[in-house]
Each structure stands twice: as structure tokens, then as C-alpha cells.
Coordinates of C-alpha atoms in Angstrom, one line a residue:
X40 CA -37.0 -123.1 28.1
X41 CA -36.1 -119.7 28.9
X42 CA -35.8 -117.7 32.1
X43 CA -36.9 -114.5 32.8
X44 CA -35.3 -111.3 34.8
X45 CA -37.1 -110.9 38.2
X46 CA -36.6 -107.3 37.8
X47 CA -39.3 -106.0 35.1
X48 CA -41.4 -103.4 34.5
X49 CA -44.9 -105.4 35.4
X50 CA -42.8 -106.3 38.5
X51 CA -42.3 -103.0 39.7
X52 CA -45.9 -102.4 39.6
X53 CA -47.3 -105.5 41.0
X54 CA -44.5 -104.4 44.0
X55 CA -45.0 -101.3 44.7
X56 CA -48.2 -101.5 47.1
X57 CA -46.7 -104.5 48.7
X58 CA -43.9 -102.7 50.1
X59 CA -46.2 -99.9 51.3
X60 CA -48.6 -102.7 52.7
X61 CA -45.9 -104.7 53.9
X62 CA -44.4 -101.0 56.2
X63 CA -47.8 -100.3 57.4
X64 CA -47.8 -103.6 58.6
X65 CA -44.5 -103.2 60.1
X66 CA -45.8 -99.7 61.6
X67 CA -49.0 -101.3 63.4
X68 CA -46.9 -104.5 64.8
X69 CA -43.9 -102.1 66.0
X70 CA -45.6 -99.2 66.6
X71 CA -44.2 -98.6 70.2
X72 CA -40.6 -98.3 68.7
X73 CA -41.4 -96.3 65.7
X74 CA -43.4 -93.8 67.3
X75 CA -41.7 -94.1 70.4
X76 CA -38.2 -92.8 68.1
X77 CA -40.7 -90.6 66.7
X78 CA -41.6 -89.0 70.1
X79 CA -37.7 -88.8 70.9
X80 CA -37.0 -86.7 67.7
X81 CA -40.3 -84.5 68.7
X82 CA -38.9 -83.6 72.0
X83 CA -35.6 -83.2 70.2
X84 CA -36.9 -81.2 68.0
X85 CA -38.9 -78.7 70.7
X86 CA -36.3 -78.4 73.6
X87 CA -32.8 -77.7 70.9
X88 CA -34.8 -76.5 68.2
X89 CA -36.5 -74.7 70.3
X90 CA -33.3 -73.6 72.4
X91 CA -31.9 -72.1 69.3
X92 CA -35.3 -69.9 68.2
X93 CA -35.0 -68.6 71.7
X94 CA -31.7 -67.9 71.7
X95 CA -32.4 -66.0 68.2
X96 CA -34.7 -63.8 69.7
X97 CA -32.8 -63.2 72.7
X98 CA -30.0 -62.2 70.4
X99 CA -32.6 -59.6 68.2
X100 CA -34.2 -58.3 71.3
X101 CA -32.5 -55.1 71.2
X102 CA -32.9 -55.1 67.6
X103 CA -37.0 -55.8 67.9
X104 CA -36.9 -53.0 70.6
X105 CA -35.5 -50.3 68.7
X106 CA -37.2 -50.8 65.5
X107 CA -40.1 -50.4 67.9
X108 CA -38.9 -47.1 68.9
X109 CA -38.3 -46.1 65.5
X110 CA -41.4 -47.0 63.9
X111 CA -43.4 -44.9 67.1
X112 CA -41.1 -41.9 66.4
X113 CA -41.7 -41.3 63.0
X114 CA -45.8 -42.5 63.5
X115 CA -45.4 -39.3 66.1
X116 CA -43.6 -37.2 63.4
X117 CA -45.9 -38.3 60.9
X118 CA -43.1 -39.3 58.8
X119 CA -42.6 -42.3 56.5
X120 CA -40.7 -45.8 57.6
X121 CA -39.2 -48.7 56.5
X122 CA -39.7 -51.6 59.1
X123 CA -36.5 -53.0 60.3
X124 CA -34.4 -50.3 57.9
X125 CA -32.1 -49.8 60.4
X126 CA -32.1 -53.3 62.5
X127 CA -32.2 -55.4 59.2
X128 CA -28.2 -55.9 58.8
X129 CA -28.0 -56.9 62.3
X130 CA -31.0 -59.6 62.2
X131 CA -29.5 -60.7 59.0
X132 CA -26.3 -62.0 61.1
X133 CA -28.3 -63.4 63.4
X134 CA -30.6 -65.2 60.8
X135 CA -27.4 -66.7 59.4
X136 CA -26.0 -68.2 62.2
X137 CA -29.1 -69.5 63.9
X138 CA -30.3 -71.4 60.0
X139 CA -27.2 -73.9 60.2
X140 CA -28.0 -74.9 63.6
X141 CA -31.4 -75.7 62.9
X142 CA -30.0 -77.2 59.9
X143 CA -27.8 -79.6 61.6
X144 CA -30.6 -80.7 64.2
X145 CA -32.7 -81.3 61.4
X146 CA -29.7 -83.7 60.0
X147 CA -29.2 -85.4 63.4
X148 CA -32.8 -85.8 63.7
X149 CA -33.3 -87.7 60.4
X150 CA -30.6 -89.6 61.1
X151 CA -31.4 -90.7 64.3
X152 CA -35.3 -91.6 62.4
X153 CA -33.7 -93.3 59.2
X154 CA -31.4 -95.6 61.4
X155 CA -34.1 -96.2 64.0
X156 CA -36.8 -97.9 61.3
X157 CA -34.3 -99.5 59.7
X158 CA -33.4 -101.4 63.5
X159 CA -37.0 -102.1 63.7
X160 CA -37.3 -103.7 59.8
X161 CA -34.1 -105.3 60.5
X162 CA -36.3 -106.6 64.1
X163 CA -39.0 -107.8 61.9
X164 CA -37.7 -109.9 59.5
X165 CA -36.0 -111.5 62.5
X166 CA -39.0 -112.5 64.1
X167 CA -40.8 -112.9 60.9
X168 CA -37.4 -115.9 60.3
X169 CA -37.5 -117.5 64.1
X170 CA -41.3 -118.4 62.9
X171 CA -43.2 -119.9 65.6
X172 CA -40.4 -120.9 67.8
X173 CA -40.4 -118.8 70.9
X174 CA -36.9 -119.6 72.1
X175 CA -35.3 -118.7 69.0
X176 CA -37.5 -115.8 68.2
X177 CA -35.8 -111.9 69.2
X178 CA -37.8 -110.0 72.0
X179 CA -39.9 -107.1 72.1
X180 CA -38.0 -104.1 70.7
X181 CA -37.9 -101.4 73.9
X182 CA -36.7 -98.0 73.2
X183 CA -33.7 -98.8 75.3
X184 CA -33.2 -101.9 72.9
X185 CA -33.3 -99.5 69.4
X186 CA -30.9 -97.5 70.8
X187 CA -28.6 -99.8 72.0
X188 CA -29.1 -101.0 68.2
X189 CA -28.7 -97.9 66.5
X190 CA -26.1 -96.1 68.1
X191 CA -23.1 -97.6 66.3
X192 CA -24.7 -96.2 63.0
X193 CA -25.7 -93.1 64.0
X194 CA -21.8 -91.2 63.4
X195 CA -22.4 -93.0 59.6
X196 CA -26.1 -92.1 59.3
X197 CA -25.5 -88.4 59.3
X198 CA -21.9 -88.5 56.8
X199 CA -25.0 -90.1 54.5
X200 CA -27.1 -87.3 55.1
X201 CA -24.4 -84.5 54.8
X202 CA -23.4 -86.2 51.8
X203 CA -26.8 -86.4 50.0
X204 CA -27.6 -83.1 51.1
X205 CA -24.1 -82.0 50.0
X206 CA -25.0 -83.3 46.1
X207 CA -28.7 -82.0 46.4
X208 CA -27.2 -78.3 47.3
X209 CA -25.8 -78.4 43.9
X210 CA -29.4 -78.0 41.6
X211 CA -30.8 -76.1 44.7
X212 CA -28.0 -73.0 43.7
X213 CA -28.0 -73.7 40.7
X214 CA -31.8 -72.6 40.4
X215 CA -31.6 -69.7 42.7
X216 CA -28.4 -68.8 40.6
X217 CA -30.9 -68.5 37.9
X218 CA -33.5 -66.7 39.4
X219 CA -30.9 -64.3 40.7
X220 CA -28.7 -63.5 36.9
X221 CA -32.4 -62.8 35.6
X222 CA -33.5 -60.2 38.1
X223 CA -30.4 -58.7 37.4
X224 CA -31.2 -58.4 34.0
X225 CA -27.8 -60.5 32.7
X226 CA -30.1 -62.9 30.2
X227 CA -30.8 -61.5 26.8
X228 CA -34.5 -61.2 26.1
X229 CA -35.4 -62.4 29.4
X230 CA -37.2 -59.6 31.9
X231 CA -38.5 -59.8 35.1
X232 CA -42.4 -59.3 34.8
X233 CA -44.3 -56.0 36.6
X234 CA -47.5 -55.3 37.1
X235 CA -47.4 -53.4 33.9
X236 CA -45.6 -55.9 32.3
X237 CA -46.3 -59.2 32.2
X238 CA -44.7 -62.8 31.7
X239 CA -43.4 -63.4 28.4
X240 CA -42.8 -67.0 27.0
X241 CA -39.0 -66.4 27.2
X242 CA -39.4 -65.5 31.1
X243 CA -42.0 -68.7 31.9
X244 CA -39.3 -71.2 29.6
X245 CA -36.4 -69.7 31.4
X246 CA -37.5 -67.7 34.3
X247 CA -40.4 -70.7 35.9
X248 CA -39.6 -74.0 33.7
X249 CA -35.9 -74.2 34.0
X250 CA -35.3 -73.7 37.9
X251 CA -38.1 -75.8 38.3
X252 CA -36.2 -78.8 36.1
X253 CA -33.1 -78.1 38.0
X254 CA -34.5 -78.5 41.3
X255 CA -36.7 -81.7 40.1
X256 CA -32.6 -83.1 39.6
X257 CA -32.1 -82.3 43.3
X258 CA -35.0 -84.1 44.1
X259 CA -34.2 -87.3 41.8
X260 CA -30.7 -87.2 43.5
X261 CA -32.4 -87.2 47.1
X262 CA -34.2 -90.2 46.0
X263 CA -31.8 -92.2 44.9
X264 CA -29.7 -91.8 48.0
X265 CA -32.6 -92.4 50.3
X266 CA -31.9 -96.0 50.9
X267 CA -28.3 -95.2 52.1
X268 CA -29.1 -95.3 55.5
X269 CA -31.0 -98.6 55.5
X270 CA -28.2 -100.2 54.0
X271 CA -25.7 -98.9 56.4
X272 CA -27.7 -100.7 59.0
X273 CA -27.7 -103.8 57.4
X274 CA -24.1 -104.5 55.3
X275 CA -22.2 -102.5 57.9
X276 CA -20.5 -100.3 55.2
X277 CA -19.4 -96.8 54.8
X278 CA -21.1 -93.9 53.9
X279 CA -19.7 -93.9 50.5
X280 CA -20.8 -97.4 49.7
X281 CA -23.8 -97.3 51.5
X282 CA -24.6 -94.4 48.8
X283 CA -23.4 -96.1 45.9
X284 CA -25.2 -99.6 46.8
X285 CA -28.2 -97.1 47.4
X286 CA -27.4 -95.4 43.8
X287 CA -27.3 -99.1 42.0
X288 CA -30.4 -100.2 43.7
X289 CA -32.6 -97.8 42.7
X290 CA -31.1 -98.0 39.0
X291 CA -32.6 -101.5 38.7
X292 CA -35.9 -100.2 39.4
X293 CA -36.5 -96.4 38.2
X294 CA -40.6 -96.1 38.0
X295 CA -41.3 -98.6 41.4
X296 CA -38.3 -96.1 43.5
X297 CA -40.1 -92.7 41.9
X298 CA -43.7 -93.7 43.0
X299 CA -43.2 -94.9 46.4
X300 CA -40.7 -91.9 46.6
X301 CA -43.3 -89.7 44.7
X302 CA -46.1 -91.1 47.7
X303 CA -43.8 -90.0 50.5
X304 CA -43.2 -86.9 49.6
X305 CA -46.8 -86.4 48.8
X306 CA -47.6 -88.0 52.4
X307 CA -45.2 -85.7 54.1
X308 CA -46.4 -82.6 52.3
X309 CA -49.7 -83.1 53.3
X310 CA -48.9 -83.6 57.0
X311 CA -47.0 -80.7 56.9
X312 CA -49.8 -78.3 55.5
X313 CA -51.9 -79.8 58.3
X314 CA -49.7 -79.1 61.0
X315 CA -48.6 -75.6 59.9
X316 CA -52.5 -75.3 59.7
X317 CA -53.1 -76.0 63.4
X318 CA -50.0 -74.0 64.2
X319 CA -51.9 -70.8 63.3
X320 CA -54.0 -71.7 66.3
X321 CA -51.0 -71.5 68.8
X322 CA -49.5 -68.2 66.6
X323 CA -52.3 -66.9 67.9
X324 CA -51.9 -67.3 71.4
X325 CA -48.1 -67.0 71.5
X326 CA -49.0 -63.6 69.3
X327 CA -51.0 -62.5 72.7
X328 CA -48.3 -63.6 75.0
X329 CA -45.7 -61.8 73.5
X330 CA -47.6 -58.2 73.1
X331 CA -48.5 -58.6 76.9
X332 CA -44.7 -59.1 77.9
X333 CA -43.3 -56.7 75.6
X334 CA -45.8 -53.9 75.8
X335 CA -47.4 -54.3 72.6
X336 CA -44.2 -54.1 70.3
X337 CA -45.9 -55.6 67.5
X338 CA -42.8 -55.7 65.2
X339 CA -41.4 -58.9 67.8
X340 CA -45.1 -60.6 67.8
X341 CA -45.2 -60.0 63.6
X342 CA -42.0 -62.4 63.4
X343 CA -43.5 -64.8 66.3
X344 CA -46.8 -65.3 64.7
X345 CA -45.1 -65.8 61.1
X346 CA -42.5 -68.4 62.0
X347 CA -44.6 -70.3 64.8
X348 CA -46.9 -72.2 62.3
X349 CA -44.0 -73.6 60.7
X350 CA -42.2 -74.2 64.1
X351 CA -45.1 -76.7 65.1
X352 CA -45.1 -78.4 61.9
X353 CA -41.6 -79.3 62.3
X354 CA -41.4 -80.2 65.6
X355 CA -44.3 -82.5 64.9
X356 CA -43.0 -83.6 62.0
X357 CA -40.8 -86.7 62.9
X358 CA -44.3 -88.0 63.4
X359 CA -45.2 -89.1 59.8
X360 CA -41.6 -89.1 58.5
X361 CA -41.2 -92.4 61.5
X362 CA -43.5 -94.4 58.9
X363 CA -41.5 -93.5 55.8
X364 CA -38.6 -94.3 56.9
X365 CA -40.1 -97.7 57.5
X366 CA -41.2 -98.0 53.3
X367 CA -37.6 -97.1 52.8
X368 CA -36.6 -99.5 54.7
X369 CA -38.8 -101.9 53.3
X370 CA -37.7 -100.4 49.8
X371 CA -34.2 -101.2 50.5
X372 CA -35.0 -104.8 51.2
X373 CA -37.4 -105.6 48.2
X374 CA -34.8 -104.2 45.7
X375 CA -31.9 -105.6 47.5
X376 CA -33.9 -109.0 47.1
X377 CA -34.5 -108.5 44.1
X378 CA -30.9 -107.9 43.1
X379 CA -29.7 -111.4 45.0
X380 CA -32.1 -113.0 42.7
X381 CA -31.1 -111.5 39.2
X382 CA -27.4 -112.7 40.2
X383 CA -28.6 -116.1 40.9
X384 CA -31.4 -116.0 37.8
X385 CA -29.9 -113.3 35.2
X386 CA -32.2 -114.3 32.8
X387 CA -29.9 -115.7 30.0
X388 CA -31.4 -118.2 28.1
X389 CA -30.8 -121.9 29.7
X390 CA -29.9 -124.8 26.8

């Protein structure tokens, strides 16, 4: 008789909707903690998120003001302006100190979500074990309770993230360094199409396919740290070999990882387009609000209306990224299961 690898191909795709029905399971029995984490981020999100936009305009106020001033002066001389020619170095600096802040909330934000479902997995599968005994069985997992249980992870949870997005920054250059030596004109046979002048096939193969490959590697390498996190929680590692046990899991099951990954993404995507949807509603308003209090400098309320859509998506975000980190969480334990068993079953033949 011979035995067989657990890990296969027909596997993979017999698991794949039982881990997304076994999180959404998860999500419905535990839904206090995982949106109530999700609420925490969203309120994280909105007061230093929402600190730092302030304190961006507050910054460019001056800035907005006189590109006002400028842009009425030569309306009045009926002579021809750039908007923000003069102001545009100065909001420039501002820009690049305010986009690493928001960067780094963003990090602690996921990290604080990643950790979080992985607690309330971790929770589940230890009430799931005590069964029907009541005295054995863990209680109800408060918010205070998650906490408690995620904050030694939290300091390791975010090396993992500045780690992943330290080796995802890598193809994410590398495609704008493309973009960037063609408009410069540095690749042979390769020009920037006009209006007059349109794509060639050497622009879409280099110019469109390539940074688009490159970046697709960025995303692949996201993916295959994404379980780093959930591990952390359970072994207790490092950072490092959180993200290599993450790296090796996912090897053992390449198309299984990519869909539920590829569902995710799509999932969050979606969200995201909705939200930034329904931000346009509050744009307008705030857009109202800020020509009332700034006697109707329109060049302030332009940037206002443009960047609140995408304000309320991500503040609202945490929201639907709460439920993935439960499937990666669930992920981590399938594969991790699955990689207990080919040790004890490798599949050799048995004499």
C-alpha cells in the first residue's frame, strides 16, 4: 500500500472555500471582538489620521492663501497663471513629511488588526478544543481581554510589517524607475506617446507590461509574508522567522495561498471603491464648509474635496480588512496543519 502527500493540488482546491467558510464562521461567532478591534482602528484611524491632515493644512494655510491672492491678481490683470506656481515647492515639503506619518499609522493600524484576529482564531479553536465542557472552556473574548492578549505581539507585529513592506518597496521603485528612464527618453526605441503620437508596441511591452510584471512581484512577495503575523501569535517567534515560517508555508501550497489572497484583495478593493464612493457625498459638504470659512478660496476647498473621498474610505477601511485578517488567520492554521501532517505522513511508499 502506498500513502499519499496531504498536500496536493485537488487538496488545495477542495480547501480553499473551507477556510473562507470556516473565517466567516469565525466572524459571525466573534463578531463583537473583530469588529469591536475594527472600530478601535476606525477611531484610530479618524482622530491621528485625521490629526496629521489637519495639521497639513494648517501648515499650507498660508500657502492656500496666497495662491489665492495670486490667482485673483492676475484674473484682475487678465493675465495667465499657473495654480500653485509659486506655493508648489513649499506644499511639496509639507506633502513629504505629512505621507510617512500617515504611513506609519497605517502600519500600526494593521498591526494592531493582523494580531487582533489572529487572538480571536487562536480564542476559537480553544473553545472549539474544551468541547462541551463549560469549566474547561475559555470565556467570552471582551475587548479588554484581546488586548490584554495582543499587546505583547504588537512591538513584533509591526517589525513584520516594516519588513514586508521594506521587500515590497523594492518592485514598487523598481517600476516607477521605469516609468521615469522612459519619459526621460534614456530607452532606445521606446517614446512616450502624445496625442499626435500614439503607443507603439515597444512602449505597451516596455512602457505598460513590464512595470506592471514588476509590481505583480511586489504583490506575490506581500502575499507570501501575510501569514507572518499569525504565526507570531501562535509560535512566539521573531519577526524574521515568523517571515520565513510564513515564506515556507505558502510554498507548499502556491495556487490555494494566490486565490484566497487573490479574493481578499479583490474584497478589499471593492469595499474601497464603495467607500471612496460615499465619500464624495461628505466632499461635498466639507467643500461648502471650507469656502464659507475661508471666503470662497476655492484653491483650499479643490484639495479638500479631492483627498476627502479617499480620507473616508480609509478611515473606514479597518472595517472589511477585520474579516481578512481572520482568513489569514485561518490560512495560517490550515497550511500549518497541513505541514504537521506531511512530516508525520510524507508520502514515501510504506513496505
Amino acid at each position: 500500500m502506498t500513502g499519499s502527500s496531504p498536500v496536493t493540488g485537488s487538496d488545495d482546491r477542495r480547501a480553499g472555500p473551507s477556510v473562507v467558510a470556516e473565517s466567516l464562521r469565525i466572524t459571525g461567532h466573534h463578531r463583537r471582538p473583530v469588529f469591536g478591534s475594527a472600530f478601535l482602528a476606525c477611531a484610530a484611524a479618524l482622530l491621528v489620521g485625521g490629526g496629521i491632515v489637519a495639521g497639513a493644512f494648517a501648515a499650507s494655510w498660508g500657502l492656500f492663501l496666497e495662491a489665492g491672492r495670486a490667482a485673483e491678481r492676475s484674473i484682475d490683470y487678465e493675465d495667465s497663471y499657473v495654480a500653485y506656481s509659486d506655493q508648489w515647492d513649499g506644499l511639496v515639503k509639507v506633502a513629504f513629511c505629512v505621507y510617512p506619518l500617515l504611513l506609519l499609522v497605517a502600519m500600526v493600524l494593521i498591526a494592531w488588526l493582523l494580531t487582533a484576529q489572529a487572538v480571536i482564531v487562536v480564542h476559537a479553536r480553544e473553545r472549539t478544543a474544551a468541547g462541551t465542557d463549560s469549566r474547561g472552556a475559555p470565556g467570552t473574548l471582551t475587548l479588554r481581554a484581546l488586548w490584554r492578549r495582543s499587546r505583547p505581539h504588537l512591538g513584533a507585529a509591526f517589525r513584520v510589517q516594516s519588513l514586508t513592506l521594506l521587500c515590497a518597496l523594492f518592485p514598487g521603485l523598481a517600476g516607477l524607475l521605469v516609468l521615469a528612464v522612459i519619459d526621460m527618453g534614456m530607452v532606445p526605441g521606446v517614446v512616450w506617446p502624445t496625442y499626435h503620437d500614439p503607443a507603439t508596441l515597444r512602449f505597451i511591452l516596455v512602457g505598460r507590461m513590464l512595470p506592471v510584471v514588476i509590481w505583480a512581484l511586489g504583490l506575490v512577495l506581500l502575499s507570501r509574508f501575510a501569514l507572518a503575523t499569525a504565526i507570531r501569535v501562535t509560535d512566539s517567534s521573531s519577526a524574521t522567522a515568523a517571515m520565513r515560517r510564513s515564506w515556507t508555508l505558502t510554498r507548499t501550497a502556491r495556487l490555494h495561498t494566490a486565490a484566497i489572497h487573490l479574493l481578499s484583495t479583490a474584497a478589499v478593493a471593492v469595499t474601497f471603491t464603495v467607500l471612496r464612493w460615499l465619500g464624495t457625498f461628505v466632499a461635498h459638504w466639507a467643500g461648502l464648509l471650507m469656502l464659507a470659512t475661508t471666503g470662497n478660496n476655492v484653491w483650499v476647498t479643490g484639495v479638500l474635496v479631492v483627498i476627502t473621498p479617499i480620507a473616508v474610505a480609509l478611515v473606514l477601511l479597518p472595517l472589511v480588512l477585520a474579516p481578512t485578517g481572520v482568513v489569514l488567520a485561518c490560512l495560517r492554521e490550515r497550511l500549518d496543519g497541513r505541514a504537521g501532517r506531511a512530516l508525520v505522513s510524507p508520502g514515501a511508499p510504506i513496505g
